[in-house]
């Protein structure tokens, strides 16, 4: 690291940061590393601009460490200031030089000085051991809930983003209307669903195709079109006061092989999903890890302390 400069990123760095992310992590039809996506995630976020550090070697961004600002309400009435490590990469030309650890430890130093309470994320299998060595601890491995369906399914293109209109014609696009997010008390650590958050999280997303459907008994289901492998799927991202009839309506009209999603065991939305026929699969696909930076008034290493939906775990 002697010849590398570690510093806060600037807006002028964004094109080179995106080049490094593409070189290290690649792209898919669902996930394009565009300037618009970077702005949505790290600049326009209602919780604040991200903490972004880079390691620079001359004109080359050798590594990037981005942590999104986030907030989680607790059942005790407090709100935790959080960070979520997301876009992290070391350029292939600079591997095995400790850049990942160096950037992370520098970011944590900044976070502590700013009074951040908690860092949490869902690292993949290759990066998870590195987080654990740096002090993160596992919370739980998280699976998926699935509702298979029989009927016509769209054969997705692997070269273009999936269309919500094609895969789920019953859903209304967010550019047509914006549903009001009904609040409920948090059962555990829960992202506050303000109208501003809903507008940013779903309506303003520059690459993912989201839609919403209102139920007969009030409430809204939010879903997005996706591709897994070569199979089309409809991801139930959130249930905003929705009842099980909404998911059944989605299942009847969807032109995908199945519906997928996940809700915490303590969340009332999980019971809604179960009653609508969404089945928890035994395979665990995500690992939730956490690192408290100050005293927190509940045990963050127990899944029963987290009140999450699919939209909290993925940022597409």
Short mmCIF file of C-alpha atoms in Angstrom, two decimals:
data_model
loop_
_atom_site.label_atom_id
_atom_site.label_comp_id
_atom_site.label_asym_id
_atom_site.label_seq_id
_atom_site.Cartn_x
_atom_site.Cartn_y
_atom_site.Cartn_z
CA UNK A 1 0.00 0.00 0.00
CA UNK A 2 3.04 2.29 0.19
CA UNK A 3 2.56 3.61 -3.34
CA UNK A 4 -1.25 3.87 -3.10
CA UNK A 5 -3.15 6.94 -1.91
CA UNK A 6 -6.30 6.28 0.15
CA UNK A 7 -8.77 9.18 0.12
CA UNK A 8 -12.43 10.16 -0.03
CA UNK A 9 -13.89 9.83 -3.50
CA UNK A 10 -15.11 12.85 -5.46
CA UNK A 11 -17.72 13.17 -8.20
CA UNK A 12 -14.89 13.38 -10.74
CA UNK A 13 -13.82 9.85 -9.74
CA UNK A 14 -17.14 8.22 -10.67
CA UNK A 15 -16.26 7.16 -14.26
CA UNK A 16 -13.05 5.51 -13.09
CA UNK A 17 -14.82 3.93 -10.10
CA UNK A 18 -17.38 2.38 -12.45
CA UNK A 19 -14.58 1.07 -14.67
CA UNK A 20 -13.02 -0.63 -11.63
CA UNK A 21 -16.36 -2.13 -10.57
CA UNK A 22 -16.96 -3.49 -14.08
CA UNK A 23 -13.44 -4.93 -14.28
CA UNK A 24 -13.75 -6.63 -10.89
CA UNK A 25 -17.44 -7.58 -10.72
CA UNK A 26 -18.78 -7.54 -14.26
CA UNK A 27 -22.31 -6.64 -15.37
CA UNK A 28 -25.57 -8.38 -16.25
CA UNK A 29 -28.75 -7.37 -18.07
CA UNK A 30 -30.36 -6.83 -14.65
CA UNK A 31 -27.38 -5.01 -13.12
CA UNK A 32 -25.77 -2.38 -15.32
CA UNK A 33 -23.14 -0.30 -13.54
CA UNK A 34 -24.31 3.01 -14.95
CA UNK A 35 -23.69 6.56 -13.67
CA UNK A 36 -27.44 6.78 -13.06
CA UNK A 37 -27.39 3.73 -10.79
CA UNK A 38 -24.38 5.09 -8.90
CA UNK A 39 -26.18 8.41 -8.40
CA UNK A 40 -29.36 6.68 -7.22
CA UNK A 41 -27.50 4.54 -4.72
CA UNK A 42 -24.82 6.88 -3.43
CA UNK A 43 -26.02 10.46 -4.03
CA UNK A 44 -29.83 10.58 -4.09
CA UNK A 45 -30.31 8.16 -1.18
CA UNK A 46 -32.75 9.83 1.29
CA UNK A 47 -30.57 8.70 4.19
CA UNK A 48 -27.64 10.72 2.85
CA UNK A 49 -24.66 10.52 0.52
CA UNK A 50 -22.58 7.38 0.83
CA UNK A 51 -19.22 7.13 2.50
CA UNK A 52 -16.92 6.29 -0.43
CA UNK A 53 -13.16 5.78 -0.21
CA UNK A 54 -10.79 4.92 -3.04
CA UNK A 55 -7.24 3.61 -3.27
CA UNK A 56 -5.50 5.39 -6.13
CA UNK A 57 -2.32 4.54 -8.03
CA UNK A 58 -1.58 7.44 -10.35
CA UNK A 59 -4.59 7.74 -12.65
CA UNK A 60 -5.88 4.25 -11.78
CA UNK A 61 -8.55 3.54 -9.16
CA UNK A 62 -7.07 0.39 -7.67
CA UNK A 63 -9.86 -0.16 -5.19
CA UNK A 64 -13.18 1.30 -4.06
CA UNK A 65 -15.05 0.95 -0.78
CA UNK A 66 -18.59 2.35 -0.77
CA UNK A 67 -20.92 2.25 2.24
CA UNK A 68 -24.51 3.45 1.85
CA UNK A 69 -26.14 5.51 4.56
CA UNK A 70 -29.17 3.81 6.11
CA UNK A 71 -31.51 4.14 9.06
CA UNK A 72 -33.23 1.45 11.11
CA UNK A 73 -36.04 2.15 13.58
CA UNK A 74 -36.13 0.04 16.75
CA UNK A 75 -39.15 -1.20 18.74
CA UNK A 76 -37.96 1.04 21.59
CA UNK A 77 -38.52 4.24 19.64
CA UNK A 78 -34.93 5.01 18.71
CA UNK A 79 -33.39 5.23 15.25
CA UNK A 80 -29.98 3.77 14.42
CA UNK A 81 -27.64 5.49 12.02
CA UNK A 82 -26.23 2.71 9.84
CA UNK A 83 -23.89 1.99 6.97
CA UNK A 84 -24.26 -0.75 4.35
CA UNK A 85 -21.14 -1.89 2.48
CA UNK A 86 -22.22 -2.37 -1.12
CA UNK A 87 -20.01 -1.50 -4.09
CA UNK A 88 -16.63 -2.81 -3.03
CA UNK A 89 -13.99 -3.97 -5.47
CA UNK A 90 -10.29 -4.28 -6.09
CA UNK A 91 -9.16 -3.92 -9.69
CA UNK A 92 -7.77 -7.25 -11.01
CA UNK A 93 -4.37 -5.58 -11.57
CA UNK A 94 -4.04 -4.81 -7.84
CA UNK A 95 -5.09 -8.00 -6.08
CA UNK A 96 -3.35 -9.39 -2.96
CA UNK A 97 -2.13 -6.03 -1.73
CA UNK A 98 -4.48 -5.64 1.25
CA UNK A 99 -6.59 -2.95 -0.44
CA UNK A 100 -9.95 -4.39 0.70
CA UNK A 101 -8.89 -4.43 4.35
CA UNK A 102 -7.14 -1.07 4.24
CA UNK A 103 -10.12 0.72 2.71
CA UNK A 104 -12.53 -0.98 5.11
CA UNK A 105 -10.58 -0.12 8.25
CA UNK A 106 -10.25 3.49 7.10
CA UNK A 107 -14.00 3.65 6.43
CA UNK A 108 -14.79 2.26 9.89
CA UNK A 109 -12.57 4.89 11.47
CA UNK A 110 -14.54 7.60 9.68
CA UNK A 111 -17.85 5.94 10.65
CA UNK A 112 -16.98 5.86 14.35
CA UNK A 113 -15.97 9.51 14.26
CA UNK A 114 -19.35 10.34 12.67
CA UNK A 115 -21.31 8.49 15.36
CA UNK A 116 -22.58 5.63 13.19
CA UNK A 117 -24.25 2.96 15.34
CA UNK A 118 -24.23 -0.13 13.13
CA UNK A 119 -22.79 -1.58 9.93
CA UNK A 120 -24.66 -4.44 8.27
CA UNK A 121 -24.59 -6.20 4.91
CA UNK A 122 -25.04 -9.48 3.03
CA UNK A 123 -21.60 -10.43 1.67
CA UNK A 124 -21.13 -13.18 -0.89
CA UNK A 125 -19.25 -16.38 -0.14
CA UNK A 126 -15.91 -15.00 -1.33
CA UNK A 127 -15.99 -11.76 0.69
CA UNK A 128 -17.71 -13.04 3.87
CA UNK A 129 -14.54 -14.51 5.44
CA UNK A 130 -12.78 -11.15 5.05
CA UNK A 131 -15.58 -9.36 6.90
CA UNK A 132 -15.52 -11.90 9.72
CA UNK A 133 -11.76 -11.44 10.11
CA UNK A 134 -12.30 -7.68 10.46
CA UNK A 135 -14.80 -8.01 13.31
CA UNK A 136 -18.19 -8.52 11.65
CA UNK A 137 -20.26 -11.32 13.20
CA UNK A 138 -22.88 -13.52 11.56
CA UNK A 139 -26.56 -12.87 12.24
CA UNK A 140 -28.15 -15.63 10.14
CA UNK A 141 -28.22 -17.30 6.80
CA UNK A 142 -31.30 -16.27 4.88
CA UNK A 143 -33.17 -18.30 2.31
CA UNK A 144 -36.03 -17.47 -0.02
CA UNK A 145 -39.79 -17.95 -0.08
CA UNK A 146 -41.22 -19.19 -3.37
CA UNK A 147 -44.69 -19.61 -4.84
CA UNK A 148 -44.52 -21.77 -7.98
CA UNK A 149 -47.11 -21.15 -10.65
CA UNK A 150 -48.43 -23.04 -13.65
CA UNK A 151 -49.12 -21.24 -16.89
CA UNK A 152 -47.50 -19.22 -19.62
CA UNK A 153 -44.12 -17.79 -18.69
CA UNK A 154 -42.16 -15.20 -20.60
CA UNK A 155 -38.85 -16.43 -21.99
CA UNK A 156 -36.53 -13.63 -20.92
CA UNK A 157 -33.84 -12.04 -23.01
CA UNK A 158 -30.42 -12.28 -21.40
CA UNK A 159 -29.28 -9.11 -23.15
CA UNK A 160 -31.98 -6.64 -22.08
CA UNK A 161 -33.51 -5.81 -18.69
CA UNK A 162 -36.77 -7.66 -17.94
CA UNK A 163 -39.99 -5.70 -18.37
CA UNK A 164 -42.53 -5.49 -15.56
CA UNK A 165 -45.27 -4.84 -18.12
CA UNK A 166 -44.49 -8.05 -19.97
CA UNK A 167 -43.96 -10.28 -16.94
CA UNK A 168 -46.69 -8.91 -14.66
CA UNK A 169 -49.33 -6.91 -16.57
CA UNK A 170 -51.51 -6.57 -13.43
CA UNK A 171 -48.91 -4.33 -11.82
CA UNK A 172 -49.03 -0.56 -12.22
CA UNK A 173 -45.76 1.16 -12.97
CA UNK A 174 -44.50 3.65 -10.43
CA UNK A 175 -44.33 6.35 -13.06
CA UNK A 176 -48.13 6.15 -13.35
CA UNK A 177 -48.88 6.57 -9.65
CA UNK A 178 -47.24 6.41 -6.27
CA UNK A 179 -48.88 4.39 -3.49
CA UNK A 180 -48.90 5.74 0.04
CA UNK A 181 -46.81 3.62 2.37
CA UNK A 182 -48.89 2.80 5.47
CA UNK A 183 -46.74 2.78 8.57
CA UNK A 184 -46.65 0.13 11.25
CA UNK A 185 -44.63 -0.16 14.45
CA UNK A 186 -41.30 -1.93 13.96
CA UNK A 187 -41.15 -5.45 15.41
CA UNK A 188 -37.37 -5.30 15.26
CA UNK A 189 -34.82 -3.28 13.29
CA UNK A 190 -36.89 -1.89 10.42
CA UNK A 191 -36.27 0.57 7.61
CA UNK A 192 -38.74 3.48 7.99
CA UNK A 193 -41.14 3.33 5.00
CA UNK A 194 -41.66 7.04 4.49
CA UNK A 195 -43.22 8.28 1.26
CA UNK A 196 -39.84 9.76 0.35
CA UNK A 197 -38.20 6.38 0.88
CA UNK A 198 -40.80 4.54 -1.24
CA UNK A 199 -40.42 7.09 -4.04
CA UNK A 200 -36.64 6.72 -4.02
CA UNK A 201 -36.47 2.98 -3.43
CA UNK A 202 -38.92 1.88 -6.11
CA UNK A 203 -40.15 4.74 -8.32
CA UNK A 204 -36.75 6.35 -8.91
CA UNK A 205 -34.69 3.20 -9.44
CA UNK A 206 -32.90 3.71 -12.77
CA UNK A 207 -32.42 0.10 -13.86
CA UNK A 208 -34.83 -2.28 -12.09
CA UNK A 209 -38.44 -2.52 -13.30
CA UNK A 210 -40.83 -2.15 -10.33
CA UNK A 211 -44.60 -2.13 -10.18
CA UNK A 212 -47.28 -2.12 -7.48
CA UNK A 213 -50.67 -3.68 -6.96
CA UNK A 214 -53.36 -2.67 -4.48
CA UNK A 215 -55.43 -5.32 -2.74
CA UNK A 216 -59.16 -5.47 -2.07
CA UNK A 217 -58.56 -4.92 1.63
CA UNK A 218 -56.13 -2.01 1.31
CA UNK A 219 -52.36 -2.29 1.25
CA UNK A 220 -49.92 -2.54 -1.60
CA UNK A 221 -47.57 -5.21 -2.94
CA UNK A 222 -44.40 -4.04 -4.65
CA UNK A 223 -42.69 -6.40 -7.10
CA UNK A 224 -40.02 -6.34 -9.78
CA UNK A 225 -39.32 -8.39 -12.86
CA UNK A 226 -36.11 -10.38 -12.76
CA UNK A 227 -34.10 -13.17 -14.37
CA UNK A 228 -32.41 -15.99 -12.46
CA UNK A 229 -30.17 -17.99 -14.74
CA UNK A 230 -32.32 -18.22 -17.85
CA UNK A 231 -35.66 -18.29 -16.00
CA UNK A 232 -38.04 -15.38 -15.49
CA UNK A 233 -39.13 -14.60 -11.93
CA UNK A 234 -41.28 -12.02 -10.15
CA UNK A 235 -39.69 -10.79 -6.93
CA UNK A 236 -42.08 -9.65 -4.19
CA UNK A 237 -39.95 -6.82 -2.86
CA UNK A 238 -42.27 -5.43 -0.21
CA UNK A 239 -45.76 -5.62 1.24
CA UNK A 240 -47.01 -2.26 2.47
CA UNK A 241 -49.98 -3.18 4.61
CA UNK A 242 -50.99 -5.77 2.02
CA UNK A 243 -53.14 -8.86 2.55
CA UNK A 244 -52.65 -12.31 1.06
CA UNK A 245 -55.14 -11.66 -1.75
CA UNK A 246 -52.60 -9.34 -3.38
CA UNK A 247 -50.00 -12.09 -3.71
CA UNK A 248 -52.62 -14.49 -5.07
CA UNK A 249 -53.59 -11.91 -7.69
CA UNK A 250 -49.94 -11.50 -8.64
CA UNK A 251 -49.54 -15.26 -8.96
CA UNK A 252 -52.60 -15.60 -11.21
CA UNK A 253 -51.49 -12.86 -13.58
CA UNK A 254 -47.71 -13.24 -13.56
CA UNK A 255 -46.02 -14.58 -16.67
CA UNK A 256 -43.07 -16.02 -14.76
CA UNK A 257 -42.18 -19.46 -13.45
CA UNK A 258 -42.62 -18.44 -9.83
CA UNK A 259 -42.86 -15.62 -7.31
CA UNK A 260 -39.94 -15.16 -4.91
CA UNK A 261 -39.32 -13.03 -1.83
CA UNK A 262 -38.40 -13.07 1.83
CA UNK A 263 -39.61 -11.56 5.10
CA UNK A 264 -38.21 -11.88 8.61
CA UNK A 265 -39.82 -14.53 10.84
CA UNK A 266 -41.08 -11.79 13.19
CA UNK A 267 -42.57 -9.65 10.40
CA UNK A 268 -46.37 -9.78 9.94
CA UNK A 269 -45.73 -9.72 6.18
CA UNK A 270 -44.23 -13.20 6.45
CA UNK A 271 -47.55 -14.57 7.68
CA UNK A 272 -49.28 -12.82 4.77
CA UNK A 273 -46.86 -14.48 2.35
CA UNK A 274 -47.29 -17.90 3.96
CA UNK A 275 -51.09 -17.67 3.76
CA UNK A 276 -50.76 -16.80 0.07
CA UNK A 277 -48.82 -20.00 -0.59
CA UNK A 278 -45.21 -18.75 -0.53
CA UNK A 279 -43.07 -21.64 0.72
CA UNK A 280 -39.74 -21.18 2.56
CA UNK A 281 -37.05 -23.19 0.81
CA UNK A 282 -34.40 -24.92 2.93
CA UNK A 283 -31.45 -23.60 0.94
CA UNK A 284 -29.88 -20.47 2.44
CA UNK A 285 -28.67 -18.05 -0.21
CA UNK A 286 -27.70 -14.90 1.72
CA UNK A 287 -25.64 -14.33 4.83
CA UNK A 288 -26.56 -11.36 7.02
CA UNK A 289 -23.63 -10.01 9.05
CA UNK A 290 -23.35 -7.03 11.39
CA UNK A 291 -20.80 -4.89 13.20
CA UNK A 292 -22.04 -2.59 16.00
CA UNK A 293 -19.91 0.54 16.40
CA UNK A 294 -21.67 1.67 19.58
CA UNK A 295 -24.12 0.35 22.16
CA UNK A 296 -27.40 -0.80 20.58
CA UNK A 297 -30.52 -1.49 22.66
CA UNK A 298 -31.17 -4.97 21.25
CA UNK A 299 -29.17 -8.05 20.20
CA UNK A 300 -28.25 -7.45 16.55
CA UNK A 301 -26.78 -10.94 16.24
CA UNK A 302 -30.20 -12.62 16.58
CA UNK A 303 -32.42 -12.77 13.50
CA UNK A 304 -35.39 -12.19 15.83
CA UNK A 305 -34.12 -8.61 16.23
CA UNK A 306 -34.48 -7.84 12.51
CA UNK A 307 -37.73 -6.80 10.81
CA UNK A 308 -36.77 -7.05 7.14
CA UNK A 309 -38.29 -7.51 3.70
CA UNK A 310 -36.75 -8.47 0.37
CA UNK A 311 -36.28 -4.77 -0.44
CA UNK A 312 -34.05 -4.37 2.62
CA UNK A 313 -31.70 -7.14 1.54
CA UNK A 314 -31.34 -6.39 -2.16
CA UNK A 315 -30.77 -3.00 -3.71
CA UNK A 316 -31.80 -3.68 -7.29
#
